[in-house]
Structure formats: C-alpha cells, structure tokens
C-alpha cells in the first residue's frame, strides 16, 4: 500500500507550464541501476517502477513549448518561425526563442528538416568535414514523401509520411514529448507504430536490432568493448523497417553528445548542443535507404585490391626478427597472407614516426619491408594522434612552431597522456594541420620506412588522464569567456551506461580548437578529421589509393577509411557480436570493416580460433590481431587451425573479384539497382520476409552468398534460415537445397566447415585461391552460375589495376544467363578494355534436363562435365576473352 501511495505521487502535475512527472511520456534516466525511491525523490526526480523503462527519471516540461509564428513558402518547401510559449520551461535551461524551421525537398527520396535558433548562430558541422549533400537546383517531381506541419498560431509539430500509402514515418505531434530547445539541451520525439524494426544508432557491441526500453548514447569513448554502451564512433542514423517490407532512414546531422531512447511509444532524442538537422531517406528498400544516406555523407572509399587479402598483427611482437618469423611460418604452412602489421612496439619510446633503434632498427626494417614487397606483400604500421612533448623531437617541435596543437581554455597547449607519456594533440580544424600531418607521414615514409598503409588508433581522442594532465590549467570554466559550462552540462548523457563525465578518458570539454571551437561540440569529429588528413596524405605521397583503418568514426568516415571494431575479447560472445557490428557499419557507410579475428583481449583456444577464422574469412576487412598479454594466436599455432585457415582463406581469395566488384558498386553506384553495401543483413535482400528482420547470426555477401557460421562453443550443427522466394545451393557441392518458402534447416558443421550457400539467380565471379592477392589476380577467371527457378541468373565483374586513385583503364562487365546460354558484355569502361587473364571455368548449378555439349561463340567447348545427380554443369578450358563480348551456350 505504501508503494502504491508513493508511486501515485508522480501523477500530480504542476500547472502553468512548469515541469512535472509524466510516467507515460519518454523518460530520461535520473538515477542509476539499483537506486531506491528515497534517493530518487531526494534528487527531485520522479519514481514510477515500470518494466523496460527507467524507474527514476527527470520531470519533463509542459506540453507544446513552441507555437508557429510565421510560415512562408520557398522554392523547395517552406520556412517557419517559432516562438516559445511564455509559460514553457525546461529542466535543463531556458528555452531559446525564436526558432527557425526549414523544410527542404532535396530529391525525390530525401527530405531535409532543419531546426535552429534564429537570433544566434549555433554550432553546426562544417560541410567540408562531414558532407551535407548536394544543394538541389530544382524541386523534385513526384517525391516519395509528404510532410505536414502545424499552421500559424498552432503548437509546432512536423510529420513525414510515405506518399504511396500515407504511412507515417516520423511524427513530432504528441503533447507528451514537446520540442525543447535550450542552450545545452535539445529534445524532440517521434511516435512509433509499435510494429517497426529499428537498426543503427552506433557504435556499440549489441544485437543488430535495437531493443525497446534502451537508451542509445552517442559519444566517442575508448573502452574495452563492454556490451550495450557507447564505443569509439558516433553514428546518429537509424534505419526503420516496417512490416510492409518498406524501409526508411533518419539521420540527425549533429556531432554533440546525445541519448536516443527507444521507448514503447516514442523514439526520443536528447542532445546537448548544436541544432536539429534531420534528413529523411524514403528507400523504399533497405539497400536504397543506405545509398540515399551515402548521397549525403559521401560514397565509401574504394580500397586497393590488396586490402581485401588476409592481414596479421599483434600488439607485442618484440622485434623485426619476430615479424620475419611470422611471415615465414605463414609461408611454410601455406596459409595465405597479404599484409603484415605492427602495433606500437616498433616505435622509439612510443613516439609517432620513429623506429626503435634496437629492436626495429632501420636497416633491418628496410630489408624486411623490401622482402615483403618483393613477394607482392604489404606492410602497415600504427600511429596515434598524441605527439610526445619532447624538445628535439621533430614532430613536436614543428607542431609547436606552426601552432597546430589543441589548446586549453587559457591558450596553452592542452596536455594529455598516452603511451609515450605527456603529449599534445593535432588540431585538425586548423587549416595548417593537414599539411603538418602530411609532412610527418612523408618524412617517415621517405626517410625511414616504405610502409603501404596506416592504422590510426586512440582517436576518440583517448587520454589516460580525465581531462587536462598538466597543472598549467584547471578544468573549471572562466565564466567571463563562456556563457555556459561545457564540462558540466545540465543534462548528463548516459555515457558508458552510468552518466560518466564527458571528459573521462579524453579532453576537457573547454579545450579549444582553431577558430575558438570547443571540444564540447567537436569531440566526435576527431577520428573523421584525422582519417581525411591521413588518407589525403598517403595518396599524395604514394600516388595510389590509400589504406587507412581507423578506430573512431563518424558519418562520412567511410569515404576515407575502413574500421576495425576495437578491443574485442577472445570469447564466443564476441564472435557473435562481430556480425551485428559488421552489418551496422555497412549501414553507416563504412563497408571495409572487421573484428580482430580470434579476439584481442584474453587467451583464445583452438576451437574458438577455428570458428573465428571461418567467420573472419568473410569479413570485408580480415585481420588476426591480439594483445601482448594473451597467448599467440597466429593460425599456424595449431595444426587443425592451420588446415582450416588454408581452406577458408583459399575460398576467400577465390571470391575476391566478387568482393572487389561489390566495393566498386558501393563506391560508385554504377547500376540502376541501388548498391551501397558489401555484406548485408538478410532483411536487406528479403524485406518482405518478417523472419529475416531479427536475424543477426547469418549474413549475406552481396545479394548472392549466404553465410551461416557456428557461433556457439561445442556446436557441431547450426540452425540456418533460408528466406522464401528463391532457390539455395550448397557452395561446396552445388546441390540444390530441398527448401520451399522460408525454412530453418539444421546443418552439420564439423569443426572444419562453415556453411555457405548461393542464391539462385546469381552469377559469382572468382579466381583461383592463392597465397597473395597479387598472385590470385594473375590466375584465370571463373564464374559460378546458380540458376533460379526460371533458369535465369545475372551478375557483374569490375576490373581495374587494383590501386590507381582514378583509374584511366577499367571495365565493368555484365553477365546474363537464360534459355541455356550465358552472355558477357562490357557495359561500362574507361580507356581500352582491360587485358586480363581469360575466363577459364564456368560452373552452372540447377540445370534442368541433360545437356551434352556446350559452345563458346559457336566453337565447341572440350572441357564438358555434367553431374546428372546434382544437375551441375562444369565447363573448363574455355579461354574466353573478357575484353570483348561473348556467348556461351549449352544444349
């Protein structure tokens, strides 16, 4: 009875526009896990025990905080001004007024809604850092969306719906959660239908589908990847898939810290700065949504071909001799390897752009790297943003002289601490810093080591101190300089699931970047800006496509860098989590992504590493890497893992033409069919199959391959779902699976097997497996044709030199199969057609009837084999010229 009496108190509202307890509105966490009612109410907060919601939560403001003052039409939409209601207030600061609202129809599939303060310019992300999309020259005809707004004198709202069926996609009209726009707190909410499936809002280690009752915090943070908290990158984008199979996307272009709470009725944004700059993408397919999103943030970077090979690294290789031993052991065990990496061990005292003169002496390193290059292999090194404070150390002295480091609020160099000790950090907002950074990379490349790519770490920014390490400045704020407190905002985002302070393990929020910009606003952009500068530097220095792999990312990072998912753990849980992480980053526009194979933290074991090598062979970015405190885990450490690695990496290398073509299509959008991802969730291909909406233990590579890995310890079988509406073939045997409609099958998975299935209707280009990508590229081309129920299939192949930034000679080839013949046609190209090894083998799955002969451009193909049991046709020694059109027929 006492509990009922106390909880009923929260329904008493304070009138006249003041804050009140609203248990049925979106809740903002006031306490912590385990807080009791007495302590909660002692904080002046509300207490209502409700499953799946915060029990202790802040009071919320009165409804309808803003009225529409004026509305005027524009060439592309409309412009509004809003006035705050005199009686309205916020728990987190005075409401700003007047506000402006611009609604702009930017394309047939994209609507832009921008809400800002009319009287004062607030922080916005510069478009030269993270793109805001092209400005339209004329309004779109027949847009896929409609929008509605309040009229003059009415309380403000806007809503977006799909034009084809009037389904509401985003609607802010609920009185329970009004717009709040204070200096350090902005809140807005959309109602939800209750049947949606949401994805995105990263970076975090969690299931792919967002979970109701959770708050998704967006704030870059260096941590050893605990589940369900904010990690290294910030991606305020989500994809909403409805039961109709139609999808749309929502991007809030804002770099400030924020919480996004997914409740029963609402999705609520709580942002601690900037403006509300929304983009809506109408799809209607999931793949189309991501392509439309990339039209705003930028297309993914096209990696060099070698980047798709296998990579090996470890934190803790003690010297160059150890590196040589690793390469030799890969070779003697006949395990493919393209690129050797080195963590911070190679540096002199952990200083960037140096070599340890004892363990990684320049003469030995030069010999080692030249040896790799002579074998068509590559070498990648790590660099961190922290520059050691060390007079006489050129990167520090040069940076001081050029004034390119981040400053504290008093104008002194901001002092942090990372691996080399006391450090300063480059300020990439300074227009001089990109050249400074390029000069350091160039000096290192030309004077010390001819590396091939750069791995940029610790760029959240990570700091071993909580804010300023130096005693030269304090972390409090001079009220004469700032109108608000960036280090202690009134609303605390749920950083690390515990409202951790914003300066924990990073810079103080009043640290100052060029132009007076505060870390408070720019924190989440550092990794993106370092990626831009690093990729540009490498391409200038080397004259080839860059390979940059960054830990911290933001919308637009994929145009310059790939990503690895950070300090994961050697566990079966993290083996599973690597799949939703990989798939989320496809949605975030960063398709070159992968997790540390076999796990970074902790000791792996033979079974785990076997299963991880099998799965990791299908990551877009495939690298084995672990900690110096863990046992060695190169795949040759166990004979069984070595054998498995030879098998799965040979398969990976044979599929690289398919992967490379997918990257090209994502980076260029060369076809009428939207293509933006390399790996993708099953629901991207089968959005009308509701079963696929929650699957994150299987994934597709492109539209043609289905991967069903083992993710549980001790398992010798896996339950794999095969979506409805198409045929499925076993990749290894070519057999047609006996499934009709959507069905789950239990597949045998001995320790050396990962199930891979080919979708009917696909043409998969390939090569022979090899020890390096360079060797594989010289082998003949192969096609795997999986016929659909009508005997048809299609696919494509992109060919270039594998490294040019803007290739002057390339070919895009389209394959079509039907009626017992296969045609090849160059449908796009630059320069003369590429001269490449010929098409040697065609394997056709699912043939009806019993063909007895085949022809290439009318000439009989001598290498002819037909398996009457499995209905598999194998044509060999074709010697088809890929630089011209041809036709292959069987009868």
mmCIF file of C-alpha atoms in Angstrom, residues 307-525:
data_model
loop_
_atom_site.group_PDB
_atom_site.id
_atom_site.type_symbol
_atom_site.label_atom_id
_atom_site.label_comp_id
_atom_site.label_asym_id
_atom_site.label_seq_id
_atom_site.Cartn_x
_atom_site.Cartn_y
_atom_site.Cartn_z
ATOM 1 C CA UNK A 307 43.418 -4.565 -48.706
ATOM 2 C CA UNK A 308 40.932 -7.408 -49.234
ATOM 3 C CA UNK A 309 43.604 -10.017 -48.596
ATOM 4 C CA UNK A 310 44.388 -11.500 -45.191
ATOM 5 C CA UNK A 311 46.274 -9.447 -42.560
ATOM 6 C CA UNK A 312 48.282 -10.395 -39.478
ATOM 7 C CA UNK A 313 49.141 -8.248 -36.467
ATOM 8 C CA UNK A 314 49.871 -8.454 -32.774
ATOM 9 C CA UNK A 315 50.487 -5.963 -30.007
ATOM 10 C CA UNK A 316 53.676 -7.374 -28.576
ATOM 11 C CA UNK A 317 55.857 -8.534 -31.465
ATOM 12 C CA UNK A 318 59.213 -7.770 -29.777
ATOM 13 C CA UNK A 319 61.457 -7.148 -32.780
ATOM 14 C CA UNK A 320 61.805 -7.321 -36.533
ATOM 15 C CA UNK A 321 63.018 -10.896 -36.299
ATOM 16 C CA UNK A 322 59.663 -11.863 -34.815
ATOM 17 C CA UNK A 323 57.905 -10.258 -37.774
ATOM 18 C CA UNK A 324 60.072 -12.218 -40.183
ATOM 19 C CA UNK A 325 59.318 -15.432 -38.326
ATOM 20 C CA UNK A 326 55.576 -14.845 -38.589
ATOM 21 C CA UNK A 327 55.770 -14.279 -42.335
ATOM 22 C CA UNK A 328 57.961 -17.359 -42.769
ATOM 23 C CA UNK A 329 55.569 -19.507 -40.714
ATOM 24 C CA UNK A 330 52.600 -18.406 -42.802
ATOM 25 C CA UNK A 331 54.545 -19.332 -45.917
ATOM 26 C CA UNK A 332 55.768 -22.717 -44.679
ATOM 27 C CA UNK A 333 52.240 -23.605 -43.561
ATOM 28 C CA UNK A 334 50.868 -22.444 -46.930
ATOM 29 C CA UNK A 335 48.389 -20.062 -45.314
ATOM 30 C CA UNK A 336 47.541 -17.025 -47.480
ATOM 31 C CA UNK A 337 48.857 -13.699 -46.168
ATOM 32 C CA UNK A 338 48.940 -10.337 -47.883
ATOM 33 C CA UNK A 339 49.902 -7.827 -45.228
ATOM 34 C CA UNK A 340 51.965 -7.761 -42.054
ATOM 35 C CA UNK A 341 51.092 -5.139 -39.437
ATOM 36 C CA UNK A 342 52.937 -3.774 -36.430
ATOM 37 C CA UNK A 343 51.398 -2.198 -33.338
ATOM 38 C CA UNK A 344 53.162 0.491 -31.260
ATOM 39 C CA UNK A 345 56.062 -1.891 -30.475
ATOM 40 C CA UNK A 346 58.048 -0.634 -33.495
ATOM 41 C CA UNK A 347 58.291 2.944 -32.205
ATOM 42 C CA UNK A 348 61.140 4.548 -30.289
ATOM 43 C CA UNK A 349 59.606 5.204 -26.869
ATOM 44 C CA UNK A 350 56.121 5.044 -28.452
ATOM 45 C CA UNK A 351 56.816 8.243 -30.396
ATOM 46 C CA UNK A 352 54.949 8.513 -33.688
ATOM 47 C CA UNK A 353 57.009 8.460 -36.886
ATOM 48 C CA UNK A 354 60.050 6.794 -35.304
ATOM 49 C CA UNK A 355 61.688 3.362 -35.232
ATOM 50 C CA UNK A 356 63.072 1.643 -32.150
ATOM 51 C CA UNK A 357 66.826 1.704 -32.947
ATOM 52 C CA UNK A 358 67.459 -1.571 -31.119
ATOM 53 C CA UNK A 359 64.560 -3.905 -31.815
ATOM 54 C CA UNK A 360 63.319 -2.416 -35.084
ATOM 55 C CA UNK A 361 66.486 -0.890 -36.493
ATOM 56 C CA UNK A 362 66.061 0.981 -39.743
ATOM 57 C CA UNK A 363 68.455 -1.239 -41.716
ATOM 58 C CA UNK A 364 66.669 -4.428 -40.655
ATOM 59 C CA UNK A 365 63.222 -2.937 -41.154
ATOM 60 C CA UNK A 366 64.153 -1.740 -44.638
ATOM 61 C CA UNK A 367 65.322 -5.225 -45.519
ATOM 62 C CA UNK A 368 62.166 -6.778 -44.048
ATOM 63 C CA UNK A 369 59.777 -4.465 -45.896
ATOM 64 C CA UNK A 370 61.678 -4.820 -49.168
ATOM 65 C CA UNK A 371 61.359 -8.571 -48.740
ATOM 66 C CA UNK A 372 57.608 -8.238 -48.375
ATOM 67 C CA UNK A 373 57.374 -6.015 -51.432
ATOM 68 C CA UNK A 374 59.461 -8.439 -53.476
ATOM 69 C CA UNK A 375 56.839 -11.074 -52.694
ATOM 70 C CA UNK A 376 53.975 -8.687 -53.585
ATOM 71 C CA UNK A 377 53.069 -8.326 -49.914
ATOM 72 C CA UNK A 378 52.442 -5.180 -47.888
ATOM 73 C CA UNK A 379 53.306 -3.623 -44.543
ATOM 74 C CA UNK A 380 51.081 -1.416 -42.351
ATOM 75 C CA UNK A 381 52.016 0.436 -39.157
ATOM 76 C CA UNK A 382 50.025 2.092 -36.418
ATOM 77 C CA UNK A 383 50.120 5.754 -35.477
ATOM 78 C CA UNK A 384 48.369 7.542 -32.611
ATOM 79 C CA UNK A 385 47.376 11.220 -32.530
ATOM 80 C CA UNK A 386 49.237 12.032 -29.315
ATOM 81 C CA UNK A 387 52.591 13.716 -30.073
ATOM 82 C CA UNK A 388 55.097 13.340 -27.256
ATOM 83 C CA UNK A 389 56.179 16.546 -25.531
ATOM 84 C CA UNK A 390 59.891 16.248 -26.182
ATOM 85 C CA UNK A 391 62.076 19.140 -27.291
ATOM 86 C CA UNK A 392 64.284 17.930 -30.107
ATOM 87 C CA UNK A 393 61.610 15.528 -31.358
ATOM 88 C CA UNK A 394 60.807 16.956 -34.781
ATOM 89 C CA UNK A 395 57.039 16.270 -34.935
ATOM 90 C CA UNK A 396 56.660 18.110 -31.599
ATOM 91 C CA UNK A 397 58.999 20.997 -32.412
ATOM 92 C CA UNK A 398 57.440 21.520 -35.841
ATOM 93 C CA UNK A 399 53.913 21.415 -34.431
ATOM 94 C CA UNK A 400 54.796 23.981 -31.766
ATOM 95 C CA UNK A 401 56.330 26.316 -34.326
ATOM 96 C CA UNK A 402 53.274 26.053 -36.562
ATOM 97 C CA UNK A 403 50.765 26.277 -33.695
ATOM 98 C CA UNK A 404 48.823 23.221 -34.809
ATOM 99 C CA UNK A 405 48.035 21.587 -31.457
ATOM 100 C CA UNK A 406 44.814 21.738 -29.443
ATOM 101 C CA UNK A 407 44.886 24.361 -26.703
ATOM 102 C CA UNK A 408 43.355 24.618 -23.284
ATOM 103 C CA UNK A 409 40.954 27.413 -22.406
ATOM 104 C CA UNK A 410 43.830 29.666 -21.373
ATOM 105 C CA UNK A 411 45.634 29.379 -24.712
ATOM 106 C CA UNK A 412 48.312 26.902 -23.570
ATOM 107 C CA UNK A 413 48.967 23.593 -25.271
ATOM 108 C CA UNK A 414 46.469 21.082 -23.928
ATOM 109 C CA UNK A 415 48.471 18.341 -22.220
ATOM 110 C CA UNK A 416 47.259 14.776 -22.243
ATOM 111 C CA UNK A 417 48.875 11.435 -21.592
ATOM 112 C CA UNK A 418 49.023 8.292 -23.705
ATOM 113 C CA UNK A 419 51.633 5.614 -24.458
ATOM 114 C CA UNK A 420 54.740 7.863 -24.747
ATOM 115 C CA UNK A 421 53.794 9.907 -21.658
ATOM 116 C CA UNK A 422 52.849 13.594 -21.788
ATOM 117 C CA UNK A 423 51.506 14.501 -25.223
ATOM 118 C CA UNK A 424 49.783 17.186 -27.233
ATOM 119 C CA UNK A 425 47.172 16.570 -29.915
ATOM 120 C CA UNK A 426 46.964 17.851 -33.513
ATOM 121 C CA UNK A 427 44.103 20.246 -34.115
ATOM 122 C CA UNK A 428 42.666 19.212 -37.480
ATOM 123 C CA UNK A 429 40.362 22.235 -37.527
ATOM 124 C CA UNK A 430 43.478 24.336 -38.059
ATOM 125 C CA UNK A 431 43.993 24.687 -41.843
ATOM 126 C CA UNK A 432 47.751 24.255 -41.292
ATOM 127 C CA UNK A 433 47.403 20.882 -39.572
ATOM 128 C CA UNK A 434 46.637 18.747 -42.631
ATOM 129 C CA UNK A 435 49.931 19.816 -44.217
ATOM 130 C CA UNK A 436 51.767 19.334 -40.922
ATOM 131 C CA UNK A 437 50.351 15.806 -40.633
ATOM 132 C CA UNK A 438 51.168 15.040 -44.252
ATOM 133 C CA UNK A 439 54.737 16.265 -43.758
ATOM 134 C CA UNK A 440 55.250 13.940 -40.776
ATOM 135 C CA UNK A 441 53.916 10.958 -42.720
ATOM 136 C CA UNK A 442 56.023 11.913 -45.739
ATOM 137 C CA UNK A 443 59.208 12.282 -43.697
ATOM 138 C CA UNK A 444 58.617 8.901 -42.083
ATOM 139 C CA UNK A 445 57.874 7.265 -45.442
ATOM 140 C CA UNK A 446 60.785 8.738 -47.364
ATOM 141 C CA UNK A 447 63.396 8.780 -44.595
ATOM 142 C CA UNK A 448 62.692 5.637 -42.586
ATOM 143 C CA UNK A 449 60.204 3.107 -43.935
ATOM 144 C CA UNK A 450 58.249 2.445 -47.139
ATOM 145 C CA UNK A 451 55.045 1.316 -45.459
ATOM 146 C CA UNK A 452 51.894 0.703 -47.503
ATOM 147 C CA UNK A 453 49.064 1.786 -45.214
ATOM 148 C CA UNK A 454 48.363 3.437 -41.879
ATOM 149 C CA UNK A 455 46.346 2.270 -38.907
ATOM 150 C CA UNK A 456 45.109 5.207 -36.811
ATOM 151 C CA UNK A 457 44.183 4.377 -33.234
ATOM 152 C CA UNK A 458 43.296 6.219 -29.994
ATOM 153 C CA UNK A 459 41.473 8.915 -31.955
ATOM 154 C CA UNK A 460 38.306 9.309 -29.877
ATOM 155 C CA UNK A 461 40.510 11.306 -28.590
ATOM 156 C CA UNK A 462 41.783 8.832 -25.992
ATOM 157 C CA UNK A 463 43.607 10.215 -22.970
ATOM 158 C CA UNK A 464 44.982 8.409 -19.922
ATOM 159 C CA UNK A 465 44.008 11.452 -17.837
ATOM 160 C CA UNK A 466 40.465 12.625 -17.219
ATOM 161 C CA UNK A 467 40.852 15.914 -18.997
ATOM 162 C CA UNK A 468 43.933 18.087 -18.615
ATOM 163 C CA UNK A 469 47.011 16.338 -17.213
ATOM 164 C CA UNK A 470 49.052 19.489 -16.778
ATOM 165 C CA UNK A 471 48.815 21.761 -13.744
ATOM 166 C CA UNK A 472 49.054 24.746 -16.081
ATOM 167 C CA UNK A 473 45.295 24.915 -16.422
ATOM 168 C CA UNK A 474 42.235 23.867 -14.488
ATOM 169 C CA UNK A 475 39.185 22.067 -15.755
ATOM 170 C CA UNK A 476 36.810 24.655 -14.349
ATOM 171 C CA UNK A 477 35.416 27.348 -16.609
ATOM 172 C CA UNK A 478 36.008 31.058 -16.734
ATOM 173 C CA UNK A 479 32.505 32.483 -16.790
ATOM 174 C CA UNK A 480 33.806 35.632 -18.434
ATOM 175 C CA UNK A 481 34.814 33.605 -21.503
ATOM 176 C CA UNK A 482 31.852 31.242 -21.891
ATOM 177 C CA UNK A 483 28.132 31.653 -21.445
ATOM 178 C CA UNK A 484 27.657 28.008 -20.445
ATOM 179 C CA UNK A 485 29.596 25.242 -18.750
ATOM 180 C CA UNK A 486 30.807 22.682 -21.311
ATOM 181 C CA UNK A 487 32.371 20.466 -18.658
ATOM 182 C CA UNK A 488 29.186 20.146 -16.628
ATOM 183 C CA UNK A 489 26.093 20.406 -18.834
ATOM 184 C CA UNK A 490 22.740 20.356 -17.023
ATOM 185 C CA UNK A 491 21.700 17.179 -18.812
ATOM 186 C CA UNK A 492 24.027 14.200 -18.351
ATOM 187 C CA UNK A 493 24.070 11.819 -21.296
ATOM 188 C CA UNK A 494 24.221 8.162 -20.299
ATOM 189 C CA UNK A 495 27.922 7.886 -21.157
ATOM 190 C CA UNK A 496 29.095 4.285 -20.569
ATOM 191 C CA UNK A 497 25.708 3.435 -19.096
ATOM 192 C CA UNK A 498 26.494 5.382 -15.919
ATOM 193 C CA UNK A 499 26.341 9.104 -16.813
ATOM 194 C CA UNK A 500 30.152 9.171 -16.895
ATOM 195 C CA UNK A 501 31.558 12.695 -17.192
ATOM 196 C CA UNK A 502 32.285 13.946 -20.686
ATOM 197 C CA UNK A 503 35.998 14.485 -20.025
ATOM 198 C CA UNK A 504 36.629 10.987 -18.661
ATOM 199 C CA UNK A 505 39.495 9.393 -20.633
ATOM 200 C CA UNK A 506 39.511 12.275 -23.101
ATOM 201 C CA UNK A 507 39.992 16.062 -23.288
ATOM 202 C CA UNK A 508 38.257 18.654 -21.170
ATOM 203 C CA UNK A 509 35.217 19.987 -22.948
ATOM 204 C CA UNK A 510 36.557 23.547 -22.798
ATOM 205 C CA UNK A 511 39.673 22.584 -24.764
ATOM 206 C CA UNK A 512 39.876 24.927 -27.739
ATOM 207 C CA UNK A 513 40.333 24.125 -31.414
ATOM 208 C CA UNK A 514 41.189 26.573 -34.174
ATOM 209 C CA UNK A 515 38.649 29.353 -34.544
ATOM 210 C CA UNK A 516 37.566 29.108 -30.932
ATOM 211 C CA UNK A 517 35.730 25.822 -31.428
ATOM 212 C CA UNK A 518 35.187 23.840 -28.254
ATOM 213 C CA UNK A 519 35.874 20.157 -27.711
ATOM 214 C CA UNK A 520 32.320 20.031 -26.333
ATOM 215 C CA UNK A 521 30.983 20.417 -29.877
ATOM 216 C CA UNK A 522 33.739 18.802 -31.930
ATOM 217 C CA UNK A 523 34.718 15.774 -29.813
ATOM 218 C CA UNK A 524 33.007 13.190 -32.015
ATOM 219 C CA UNK A 525 34.637 14.537 -35.193
#
